[in-house]
Coordinates of C-alpha atoms in Angstrom, one line a residue:
Chain A
M1 CA 3.4 4.3 -15.1
D2 CA 1.5 5.1 -18.2
G3 CA 1.5 8.8 -17.8
E4 CA 4.7 10.1 -19.2
E5 CA 5.5 10.2 -22.9
E6 CA 8.7 11.6 -24.2
N7 CA 7.5 13.1 -27.4
V8 CA 4.6 15.3 -26.2
G9 CA 4.4 19.1 -26.2
P10 CA 1.3 20.8 -25.1
F11 CA 0.2 21.7 -28.6
R12 CA 1.1 18.6 -30.4
R13 CA -1.8 16.4 -31.4
T14 CA -1.0 13.1 -32.9
S15 CA -3.5 10.3 -33.3
A16 CA -4.2 8.2 -30.3
R17 CA -3.2 5.0 -32.1
T18 CA 0.3 6.1 -32.9
R19 CA 0.9 7.3 -29.5
R20 CA -0.1 4.1 -27.9
M21 CA 2.3 2.2 -30.1
A22 CA 5.0 4.6 -29.4
T23 CA 4.8 4.2 -25.6
R24 CA 5.0 0.4 -25.8
M25 CA 7.9 0.5 -28.3
A26 CA 9.7 3.1 -26.3
S27 CA 9.5 1.1 -23.1
A28 CA 10.4 -2.1 -25.0
L29 CA 13.4 -0.4 -26.5
A30 CA 14.5 1.2 -23.3
S31 CA 14.8 -2.1 -21.5
S32 CA 16.2 -4.6 -23.8
D33 CA 16.5 -7.6 -21.6
N34 CA 13.7 -10.1 -21.3
R35 CA 13.3 -9.8 -17.6
A36 CA 12.3 -6.1 -17.8
Q37 CA 10.0 -6.8 -20.7
A38 CA 8.4 -9.6 -18.8
A39 CA 7.9 -7.3 -15.8
L40 CA 6.2 -4.7 -17.9
A41 CA 4.0 -7.2 -19.5
R42 CA 3.1 -8.5 -16.1
L43 CA 2.2 -5.0 -14.8
E44 CA 0.0 -4.4 -17.8
A45 CA -1.8 -7.7 -17.2
L46 CA -2.7 -6.5 -13.8
E47 CA -5.1 -4.1 -15.5
S48 CA -6.7 -6.7 -17.7
D49 CA -10.4 -7.2 -17.8
N50 CA -10.9 -10.8 -18.9
A51 CA -12.4 -9.4 -22.1
G52 CA -11.9 -12.3 -24.5
V53 CA -12.2 -12.2 -28.3
E54 CA -15.3 -10.8 -29.9
V55 CA -15.5 -11.8 -33.5
V56 CA -18.1 -14.5 -33.1
D57 CA -20.9 -11.9 -32.8
L58 CA -21.9 -11.8 -36.4
N59 CA -22.7 -15.5 -36.6
D60 CA -25.5 -15.3 -34.1
D61 CA -28.6 -13.9 -35.5
E62 CA -29.1 -14.6 -39.2
Y63 CA -27.2 -17.8 -39.9
G64 CA -28.7 -20.3 -37.5
S65 CA -28.9 -24.0 -38.0
T66 CA -30.9 -24.0 -41.2
D67 CA -27.9 -23.9 -43.5
E68 CA -26.1 -27.0 -42.2
E69 CA -27.5 -29.3 -45.0
D70 CA -26.1 -27.4 -47.9
P71 CA -22.3 -27.1 -47.9
V72 CA -22.2 -25.0 -51.1
L73 CA -24.6 -22.5 -49.7
M74 CA -22.7 -22.5 -46.5
Q75 CA -19.5 -21.6 -48.2
K76 CA -21.1 -18.8 -50.1
K77 CA -22.6 -17.5 -46.9
Q78 CA -19.3 -17.9 -45.1
S79 CA -17.6 -15.7 -47.7
K80 CA -20.4 -13.1 -47.2
I81 CA -19.8 -13.4 -43.4
M82 CA -16.1 -12.8 -44.0
K83 CA -16.8 -9.7 -46.0
R84 CA -19.3 -8.4 -43.6
K85 CA -17.0 -9.2 -40.8
T86 CA -14.3 -7.1 -42.2
R87 CA -16.6 -4.1 -42.7
Q88 CA -18.7 -4.4 -39.7
G89 CA -15.8 -5.8 -37.7
K90 CA -13.8 -2.7 -38.4
A91 CA -16.7 -0.5 -37.4
L92 CA -17.1 -2.4 -34.1
E93 CA -13.4 -2.3 -33.5
K94 CA -13.3 1.5 -34.0
R95 CA -16.0 2.0 -31.4
A96 CA -15.0 -0.6 -28.8
A97 CA -11.2 -0.2 -29.0
R98 CA -11.4 3.2 -27.5
S99 CA -10.1 2.6 -24.0
F100 CA -9.9 5.2 -21.2
M101 CA -6.3 5.9 -22.0
D102 CA -7.2 7.0 -25.5
V103 CA -9.9 9.3 -24.2
L104 CA -7.3 10.7 -21.8
Q105 CA -4.9 11.4 -24.6
E106 CA -7.6 13.2 -26.5
A107 CA -8.5 15.3 -23.5
N108 CA -5.1 16.9 -23.7
L109 CA -4.8 17.6 -20.0
E110 CA -1.2 18.7 -20.1
S111 CA -2.2 22.0 -21.7
L112 CA -4.2 23.1 -18.7
P113 CA -2.6 25.7 -16.4
P114 CA -0.9 24.2 -13.3
H115 CA -3.5 25.4 -10.8
V116 CA -6.3 23.4 -12.3
P117 CA -6.7 19.9 -10.8
S118 CA -7.0 17.1 -13.3
Y119 CA -6.8 13.4 -13.6
L120 CA -3.0 13.4 -14.2
R121 CA -2.3 15.8 -11.3
A122 CA -4.3 13.6 -8.9
A123 CA -2.0 10.6 -9.4
V124 CA -0.2 9.9 -6.2
G125 CA 3.2 9.5 -7.8
P126 CA 6.2 7.4 -6.9
P127 CA 6.9 6.4 -3.4
S128 CA 9.3 8.3 -1.2
T129 CA 11.6 5.3 -0.9
S130 CA 12.3 2.9 -3.7
S131 CA 13.5 0.1 -1.4
R132 CA 11.4 -2.9 -1.9
R133 CA 11.0 -6.4 -0.4
H134 CA 11.6 -9.2 -2.7
Y135 CA 9.5 -12.3 -2.6
C136 CA 10.3 -15.7 -4.1
S137 CA 7.9 -16.2 -7.0
V138 CA 7.6 -19.9 -6.4
C139 CA 6.8 -20.1 -2.7
G140 CA 6.2 -16.5 -1.7
S141 CA 8.5 -16.2 1.2
S142 CA 11.2 -13.6 1.4
A143 CA 13.9 -13.9 -1.3
N144 CA 17.3 -13.1 0.1
Y145 CA 19.2 -13.7 -3.1
A146 CA 18.6 -13.6 -6.8
Y147 CA 18.9 -16.8 -8.7
D148 CA 18.8 -16.5 -12.4
G149 CA 16.8 -19.6 -12.9
V150 CA 13.9 -18.1 -10.9
A151 CA 12.2 -15.0 -12.2
K152 CA 12.2 -12.8 -9.1
W153 CA 9.7 -10.0 -9.5
Chain B
M1 CA -41.5 16.5 -4.7
T2 CA -44.2 15.7 -7.1
V3 CA -46.3 12.6 -6.4
G4 CA -45.4 9.6 -8.4
S5 CA -42.0 10.7 -9.6
R6 CA -39.2 9.1 -7.7
V7 CA -35.6 9.6 -7.7
V8 CA -33.5 6.6 -8.9
V9 CA -30.1 6.6 -7.3
I10 CA -27.4 4.7 -9.1
D11 CA -23.9 4.3 -7.9
N12 CA -22.1 3.2 -11.2
G13 CA -19.2 1.2 -9.9
G14 CA -16.6 -0.6 -11.8
G15 CA -17.3 -3.8 -10.0
L16 CA -20.7 -3.6 -8.5
L17 CA -23.7 -1.5 -9.6
K18 CA -25.9 -0.3 -6.7
A19 CA -29.3 1.0 -7.7
G20 CA -32.4 1.9 -5.8
F21 CA -34.8 4.7 -4.9
G22 CA -33.9 7.8 -3.0
G23 CA -35.1 7.8 0.6
D24 CA -34.6 4.1 1.0
N25 CA -32.1 2.7 3.5
D26 CA -30.7 0.1 1.1
P27 CA -30.4 -0.2 -2.6
I28 CA -32.7 -2.7 -4.3
A29 CA -30.1 -4.1 -6.6
V30 CA -26.4 -4.7 -5.9
V31 CA -25.3 -6.5 -9.0
P32 CA -22.1 -7.0 -11.0
N33 CA -21.7 -4.3 -13.5
C34 CA -20.8 -6.4 -16.5
M35 CA -22.1 -8.9 -19.1
A36 CA -20.7 -12.4 -19.3
K37 CA -20.9 -15.1 -21.8
P38 CA -20.2 -18.8 -21.1
P39 CA -17.4 -20.3 -23.1
G40 CA -18.9 -21.7 -26.2
G41 CA -17.3 -21.5 -29.5
N42 CA -19.8 -23.2 -31.8
A43 CA -21.9 -21.4 -34.3
N44 CA -24.9 -20.7 -32.1
S45 CA -23.1 -18.9 -29.3
K46 CA -25.0 -18.6 -26.1
K47 CA -26.6 -15.5 -24.9
W48 CA -24.9 -12.9 -22.8
L49 CA -25.8 -12.9 -19.2
V50 CA -26.4 -9.5 -17.7
A51 CA -25.8 -8.2 -14.2
D52 CA -27.8 -10.2 -11.7
Q53 CA -28.3 -13.2 -14.0
L54 CA -24.7 -14.0 -13.1
Q55 CA -25.5 -14.4 -9.5
A56 CA -28.2 -17.0 -10.0
E57 CA -27.8 -20.3 -8.2
D58 CA -27.5 -22.6 -11.2
V59 CA -25.0 -20.5 -13.2
D60 CA -21.5 -21.8 -13.4
V61 CA -19.2 -18.9 -14.0
T62 CA -16.1 -20.9 -15.0
G63 CA -14.3 -19.5 -18.0
M64 CA -16.7 -16.8 -18.8
T65 CA -15.7 -13.9 -20.9
L66 CA -16.7 -10.6 -19.4
K67 CA -17.6 -7.3 -21.0
R68 CA -17.3 -4.3 -18.7
P69 CA -18.7 -0.9 -19.5
I70 CA -16.2 0.7 -17.1
D71 CA -12.6 1.0 -17.9
R72 CA -10.2 2.3 -15.2
G73 CA -13.2 3.6 -13.3
Y74 CA -14.7 5.7 -16.0
L75 CA -17.7 4.8 -18.2
I76 CA -16.4 4.1 -21.6
N77 CA -18.7 1.7 -23.3
T78 CA -22.2 3.1 -23.2
E79 CA -23.7 0.3 -25.2
V80 CA -22.9 -2.3 -22.6
Q81 CA -23.9 0.1 -19.8
K82 CA -27.2 0.5 -21.5
E83 CA -27.8 -3.2 -21.5
V84 CA -27.0 -3.4 -17.8
W85 CA -29.1 -0.4 -16.9
E86 CA -32.0 -1.8 -18.9
R87 CA -31.9 -5.0 -17.0
V88 CA -31.7 -3.2 -13.7
L89 CA -34.3 -0.6 -14.3
R90 CA -36.9 -2.8 -16.0
N91 CA -36.5 -6.0 -14.2
L92 CA -35.1 -5.2 -10.8
L93 CA -36.4 -1.8 -10.0
Q94 CA -39.4 -1.9 -12.3
V95 CA -39.4 1.8 -12.8
E96 CA -40.2 3.9 -15.9
P97 CA -37.3 6.2 -16.7
T98 CA -39.3 8.9 -18.4
S99 CA -41.1 9.7 -15.2
S100 CA -38.2 9.6 -12.8
S101 CA -35.2 11.6 -12.0
L102 CA -31.7 10.1 -11.8
L103 CA -29.0 10.8 -9.3
L104 CA -25.8 9.3 -10.8
V105 CA -22.6 8.9 -8.9
E106 CA -19.5 9.5 -11.1
P107 CA -15.9 9.4 -10.2
L108 CA -13.9 12.7 -10.0
F109 CA -12.0 14.1 -13.0
N110 CA -14.4 12.6 -15.6
P111 CA -13.2 13.9 -19.0
P112 CA -15.7 16.0 -20.9
A113 CA -16.0 13.5 -23.7
L114 CA -17.2 10.9 -21.3
Q115 CA -19.5 13.3 -19.6
H116 CA -21.2 14.0 -22.9
A117 CA -21.6 10.3 -23.6
T118 CA -23.1 9.8 -20.2
D119 CA -25.5 12.6 -20.7
E120 CA -26.6 11.2 -24.0
L121 CA -27.2 7.9 -22.4
V122 CA -29.3 9.3 -19.7
F123 CA -31.4 11.7 -21.6
E124 CA -31.6 10.4 -25.1
E125 CA -31.5 6.6 -24.7
F126 CA -33.4 6.3 -21.5
G127 CA -35.2 9.6 -21.4
F128 CA -35.0 10.5 -17.7
N129 CA -36.7 13.6 -16.5
S130 CA -33.7 15.1 -14.9
L131 CA -30.2 14.3 -13.9
C132 CA -28.0 15.2 -10.9
V133 CA -24.4 14.1 -10.8
A134 CA -22.6 13.7 -7.6
D135 CA -19.2 12.4 -6.6
G136 CA -18.5 9.6 -4.1
P137 CA -16.5 11.2 -1.3
S138 CA -19.0 14.0 -0.6
L139 CA -21.8 11.5 -0.4
V140 CA -19.9 9.4 2.1
H141 CA -19.2 12.4 4.2
L142 CA -22.9 13.4 4.1
Y143 CA -23.9 10.0 5.2
E144 CA -21.4 9.7 8.0
A145 CA -22.0 13.2 9.2
S146 CA -25.8 12.6 9.4
R147 CA -25.3 9.4 11.4
Q148 CA -22.8 10.7 13.9
P149 CA -22.9 14.5 14.0
M150 CA -20.8 14.8 17.1
L151 CA -17.8 13.2 15.5
F152 CA -17.8 15.5 12.5
R153 CA -18.3 18.9 14.2
A154 CA -15.6 20.4 12.0
Q155 CA -17.5 19.3 9.0
C156 CA -14.5 18.0 7.2
S157 CA -13.1 14.5 6.7
L158 CA -10.8 12.5 4.6
V159 CA -12.6 9.9 2.6
V160 CA -10.5 6.9 1.5
D161 CA -12.4 5.0 -1.2
C162 CA -10.7 1.6 -2.1
G163 CA -12.8 0.5 -5.0
F164 CA -12.6 -1.9 -7.8
S165 CA -10.6 0.2 -10.3
F166 CA -8.7 2.6 -8.2
T167 CA -8.3 4.1 -4.7
H168 CA -8.8 7.8 -3.9
A169 CA -8.0 9.7 -0.8
S170 CA -10.2 12.8 -1.0
P171 CA -10.5 15.6 1.5
V172 CA -14.1 16.8 1.9
L173 CA -15.0 20.1 3.5
Q174 CA -18.6 21.0 4.2
N175 CA -19.9 18.5 1.6
F176 CA -17.6 19.7 -1.1
T177 CA -14.7 17.6 -2.3
L178 CA -11.5 19.6 -2.5
N179 CA -10.4 18.3 -5.8
Y180 CA -7.0 19.8 -5.6
G181 CA -6.2 17.6 -2.7
V182 CA -7.5 14.3 -4.1
R183 CA -4.8 11.7 -4.7
R184 CA -5.3 8.5 -6.6
M185 CA -3.6 5.1 -6.6
D186 CA -4.3 3.0 -9.6
L187 CA -4.8 -0.1 -7.5
G188 CA -8.1 -1.6 -6.6
G189 CA -10.0 -4.9 -6.3
K190 CA -9.4 -5.6 -9.9
A191 CA -5.6 -5.5 -9.6
L192 CA -5.8 -7.6 -6.5
T193 CA -7.8 -10.2 -8.2
N194 CA -5.5 -10.3 -11.2
Y195 CA -2.5 -10.6 -8.9
L196 CA -4.1 -13.5 -7.1
K197 CA -4.9 -15.1 -10.4
E198 CA -1.2 -14.8 -11.4
L199 CA 0.0 -16.3 -8.1
V200 CA -2.3 -19.2 -8.3
S201 CA -1.7 -19.9 -11.9
Y202 CA 2.0 -19.9 -11.4
R203 CA 1.9 -22.1 -8.4
S204 CA -1.0 -24.5 -8.9
L205 CA -3.8 -24.4 -11.4
N206 CA -4.2 -22.1 -14.4
V207 CA -7.0 -19.8 -13.4
M208 CA -6.1 -16.8 -15.6
D209 CA -9.6 -16.8 -17.2
E210 CA -11.6 -17.2 -14.0
T211 CA -12.0 -13.7 -12.8
L212 CA -15.3 -14.2 -11.0
L213 CA -14.2 -17.3 -9.2
I214 CA -11.0 -15.8 -7.9
D215 CA -12.9 -12.8 -6.9
D216 CA -14.9 -15.0 -4.7
A217 CA -11.8 -16.8 -3.3
K218 CA -10.2 -13.4 -2.6
E219 CA -13.2 -12.2 -0.7
K220 CA -13.5 -15.3 1.4
L221 CA -9.9 -16.1 2.1
C222 CA -7.6 -13.0 2.0
F223 CA -6.8 -10.9 5.0
V224 CA -4.2 -8.3 5.9
S225 CA -1.2 -9.3 8.0
L226 CA 0.1 -7.1 10.7
D227 CA 3.5 -8.6 10.7
V228 CA 4.6 -9.8 7.3
P229 CA 8.0 -11.3 7.9
G230 CA 6.6 -13.3 11.0
D231 CA 3.6 -14.5 9.1
L232 CA 5.8 -15.5 6.1
H233 CA 7.8 -17.7 8.5
L234 CA 4.6 -19.3 9.8
A235 CA 3.4 -19.9 6.3
R236 CA 6.4 -22.1 5.6
L237 CA 5.4 -24.7 8.1
S238 CA 4.0 -27.9 6.9
F239 CA 0.4 -29.0 6.9
K240 CA -0.9 -29.2 10.5
D241 CA 1.3 -26.4 11.9
N242 CA 0.6 -23.9 9.2
P243 CA -2.2 -21.7 10.4
F244 CA -2.9 -20.1 7.0
R245 CA -3.2 -23.1 4.9
C246 CA -6.6 -23.6 3.2
S247 CA -7.9 -24.8 -0.1
Y248 CA -10.6 -23.6 -2.4
I249 CA -12.6 -25.9 -4.6
L250 CA -13.5 -24.9 -8.2
P251 CA -16.9 -25.8 -9.5
D252 CA -17.2 -28.8 -11.9
G253 CA -20.5 -27.9 -13.4
I254 CA -22.2 -31.1 -12.2
T255 CA -22.3 -31.3 -8.4
Y256 CA -21.0 -27.9 -7.6
K257 CA -22.0 -24.9 -9.6
K258 CA -20.2 -22.4 -7.5
G259 CA -16.7 -22.4 -6.0
F260 CA -16.4 -22.7 -2.3
V261 CA -13.8 -23.0 0.5
K262 CA -13.1 -26.5 1.4
D263 CA -13.1 -26.0 5.2
M264 CA -14.0 -22.7 6.6
N265 CA -12.8 -23.5 10.1
E266 CA -9.5 -24.4 8.8
A267 CA -9.4 -21.2 6.9
L268 CA -10.1 -19.2 10.0
R269 CA -7.4 -20.7 12.2
Y270 CA -5.2 -17.8 11.8
R271 CA -7.5 -15.6 13.9
S272 CA -6.5 -17.4 17.1
L273 CA -2.9 -16.3 16.6
A274 CA -2.0 -13.8 19.2
L275 CA -1.1 -10.4 17.9
D276 CA 2.1 -9.8 19.8
E277 CA 5.3 -11.6 19.0
E278 CA 6.1 -13.3 22.3
A279 CA 2.8 -15.1 22.7
K280 CA 3.2 -16.1 19.0
R281 CA 6.4 -17.9 19.7
K282 CA 4.9 -19.8 22.6
E283 CA 1.9 -20.9 20.7
H284 CA 4.1 -22.1 17.8
S285 CA 5.2 -25.1 19.8
M286 CA 1.6 -25.9 20.9
D287 CA 0.2 -26.0 17.5
I288 CA 0.8 -29.6 16.8
N289 CA -2.4 -30.8 18.4
K290 CA -4.5 -28.2 16.9
S291 CA -6.0 -29.6 13.8
E292 CA -8.2 -32.7 13.7
D293 CA -7.9 -35.3 11.0
R294 CA -6.4 -33.7 8.0
K295 CA -8.8 -34.1 5.1
K296 CA -7.2 -35.7 2.0
P297 CA -7.4 -33.7 -1.2
E298 CA -10.2 -35.2 -3.2
L299 CA -8.9 -36.2 -6.6
S300 CA -12.2 -35.7 -8.4
Q301 CA -12.2 -32.0 -7.7
N302 CA -10.1 -29.1 -8.9
E303 CA -8.8 -27.4 -5.9
F304 CA -5.9 -25.2 -5.1
V305 CA -4.2 -24.5 -1.9
L306 CA -3.4 -21.0 -0.5
T307 CA -0.9 -20.2 2.2
N308 CA 1.0 -16.9 2.1
E309 CA -1.0 -15.6 -0.9
R310 CA -3.8 -14.9 1.5
F311 CA -2.0 -12.0 3.0
L312 CA 0.5 -11.1 0.3
V313 CA -2.3 -10.0 -2.1
P314 CA -3.8 -7.2 0.1
E315 CA -0.2 -6.2 0.9
M316 CA -0.2 -4.7 -2.5
F317 CA -2.2 -1.7 -1.1
F318 CA 0.5 -0.9 1.4
H319 CA 3.6 -1.5 -0.7
P320 CA 2.9 -1.5 -4.4
I321 CA 6.7 -1.1 -5.0
D322 CA 7.2 -4.7 -3.9
L323 CA 5.4 -5.7 -7.1
G324 CA 7.3 -3.3 -9.2
I325 CA 4.5 -0.8 -9.5
N326 CA 6.0 2.6 -9.0
Q327 CA 3.4 4.1 -6.8
A328 CA 3.3 5.1 -3.2
G329 CA 1.4 3.0 -0.8
L330 CA -1.9 3.8 0.8
A331 CA -0.5 5.5 3.9
E332 CA 1.6 7.8 1.8
C333 CA -1.3 8.5 -0.4
I334 CA -3.3 9.7 2.6
V335 CA -0.4 11.9 3.8
R336 CA 0.0 13.5 0.4
A337 CA -3.7 14.2 0.1
V338 CA -3.8 15.9 3.5
Q339 CA -0.6 17.9 2.9
A340 CA -2.1 19.4 -0.2
C341 CA -4.7 21.1 2.0
H342 CA -4.4 24.2 4.1
P343 CA -2.3 23.7 7.3
Y344 CA -5.2 24.5 9.6
L345 CA -7.2 21.7 8.1
Q346 CA -4.5 19.1 8.4
P347 CA -4.9 18.0 12.0
V348 CA -8.7 17.8 11.6
L349 CA -8.4 15.7 8.5
F350 CA -6.1 13.2 10.2
E351 CA -8.6 12.9 13.0
S352 CA -11.5 12.0 10.7
I353 CA -10.4 9.5 8.2
I354 CA -13.3 7.4 6.8
L355 CA -12.6 4.2 4.9
T356 CA -15.1 3.1 2.3
G357 CA -15.1 0.8 -0.7
G358 CA -15.3 -2.9 -1.0
S359 CA -11.5 -3.5 -0.8
T360 CA -11.5 -2.3 2.8
L361 CA -13.4 -5.3 3.9
F362 CA -10.3 -7.4 4.4
P363 CA -9.9 -8.4 8.0
R364 CA -7.5 -6.2 10.0
F365 CA -7.3 -3.6 7.2
T366 CA -7.9 -0.7 9.6
E367 CA -5.4 -1.8 12.2
R368 CA -2.7 -2.3 9.6
L369 CA -3.4 1.1 8.0
E370 CA -3.1 2.8 11.5
R371 CA 0.2 1.1 12.1
E372 CA 1.5 2.3 8.7
L373 CA 0.1 5.8 9.0
R374 CA 1.1 6.7 12.5
P375 CA 4.8 7.1 11.9
L376 CA 4.2 9.4 9.0
V377 CA 2.0 11.8 10.9
P378 CA 3.5 14.5 13.2
D379 CA 3.3 13.5 16.9
N380 CA 1.0 16.2 18.0
Y381 CA -1.8 15.2 15.6
K382 CA -4.2 12.5 16.4
V383 CA -4.9 9.8 13.9
K384 CA -8.4 8.2 13.9
I385 CA -9.6 5.9 11.2
T386 CA -13.1 4.5 11.0
R387 CA -14.4 2.1 8.5
Q388 CA -18.0 2.5 7.4
E389 CA -20.3 -0.3 8.6
D390 CA -21.1 -1.3 5.1
P391 CA -18.4 0.0 2.8
I392 CA -20.0 -1.2 -0.4
L393 CA -23.3 0.6 0.2
G394 CA -21.8 3.7 1.8
V395 CA -21.8 5.9 -1.3
W396 CA -25.3 4.8 -2.3
R397 CA -26.7 5.6 1.1
G398 CA -25.3 9.1 0.9
G399 CA -26.9 9.4 -2.5
S400 CA -30.2 8.3 -1.0
I401 CA -29.9 11.0 1.6
L402 CA -29.1 13.6 -0.9
A403 CA -32.0 12.6 -3.1
S404 CA -34.4 13.2 -0.2
T405 CA -33.2 16.6 0.7
P406 CA -35.7 19.4 -0.1
D407 CA -33.4 21.3 -2.4
Y408 CA -32.5 18.3 -4.5
E409 CA -34.8 19.4 -7.4
S410 CA -32.9 22.7 -7.8
M411 CA -29.7 20.8 -8.2
C412 CA -30.7 18.8 -11.2
I413 CA -30.6 19.6 -14.8
T414 CA -33.9 18.8 -16.6
K415 CA -34.2 17.2 -20.0
S416 CA -35.5 20.4 -21.6
E417 CA -32.5 22.3 -20.3
Y418 CA -30.2 19.7 -21.7
E419 CA -31.9 19.9 -25.1
E420 CA -31.7 23.6 -25.2
M421 CA -28.2 24.2 -23.9
G422 CA -26.4 21.1 -24.5
S423 CA -24.3 19.0 -22.3
A424 CA -21.3 21.2 -21.7
R425 CA -23.2 24.2 -20.3
C426 CA -25.4 22.0 -18.2
R427 CA -22.4 20.3 -16.6
R428 CA -21.1 23.6 -15.3
R429 CA -23.7 23.4 -12.7
F430 CA -21.9 20.5 -11.0
F431 CA -18.7 21.6 -9.5
H432 CA -16.5 18.9 -10.9

């Protein structure tokens, strides 16, 4: 579901960041109703890793409990922390935010000749029949009809 | 093999890391491949727990944030991986990397950028003597063929690896994986756990942050149904008659540090259901006297009840389209993988399908897969599916066998070769 982009030729190299935004925007624009957007968000959440937020790292080591008495000193150090956070934070983000999909874009696998097996060609592809069973999202049994009050996946 | 230098075999999985020494029957360490931090939020944030520290008895895993080095099956974050390997190598295996060789299991189609990063991690951060990279399916085939040589006379098999990040169906011929025939579904244990989290959060408690707990609930309670519409009917019955109903209790940090199933006997009631439909209908009327006194839900504990989620979650493997994921199911994945191979190989491949990977441990997985696969295969071909005895350790054991073969040393790249020639030229020695 993540593989196809509309704007890619084999020799075009745009930065990974722009491309990631473009796919999300494109799919959000293509399906303008809330239900489809919710469905897409749900499918992306299936890949989530329970990562959580990371910005507290810089408060660990140096600024322990010794500064709690002096509020002025704390404020000065807070502002230093903020500055450091932005510089170091950016550096951390640059390294950590590289996900596998970014690496895949950079590897530029579409330009390989068709007889070479690659990650993209190994994908199993869509099913042979697109008929699906619908389940009620509240109780899980079969859903025989769609009711607009219930989001039926 | 030189005395005193041992081969460390590491199967670097997205969910579990298996590490041990070559030649052993079992790995020494089977630990979660992640770092976790308990929810804090104050200035002195607590330490990150690494790998096996998470499995300790007195650790309550509620609400922990996780950092995984592996994203979608491939090693992305080498810093986190370094921490985990440090812990495993120093504390659990107690081995000195500079005097050992490493056999690392990597997934297929690893992009060159990640291969270089891994080589850097192995040679420059840890300083191993030599490195050999293998892929999962050929190791599984090696292991199974060495255990049952009569079954694999044709020396080829189709290895279906249902792991944490994805599932691959890979044809293997004479210990080489035919990588043009490998087909991948992007579904694995992680997606199943996330789906179960979503179902439980929507229907009872909000458990969206509790990956490790729901993982445990999934492993203990989920199974594969052989007849989904019939089972859905049964799951709608009320308390005593419902054979699937069971509840899972979340830890509260004081009395219970780990989550657990409230009543395991209750949870296993479904096993006594007959497998064919007529007997099922007869039993339905006799179910009333089955359960003893129904335990009241204890108000002091967080618990949630599962009925049809137990079999709807693994159903995702067989029909991802039901969730809106536009991918073929596991049976079709196998068929496509086999059809990509030479026609003479196809009947042999269908006869020797090996299931491996932690997600195949759901009860009745093999039977359901046979039922799904049989209609898709031509009548004159036989279909035989075997699941490995221990699907989690299967790849590692193959690696252990490979590391003890006499020509293992000639397959490695040594540190000096890496330093002279660089990572790209060294990697050409490994066929993927």
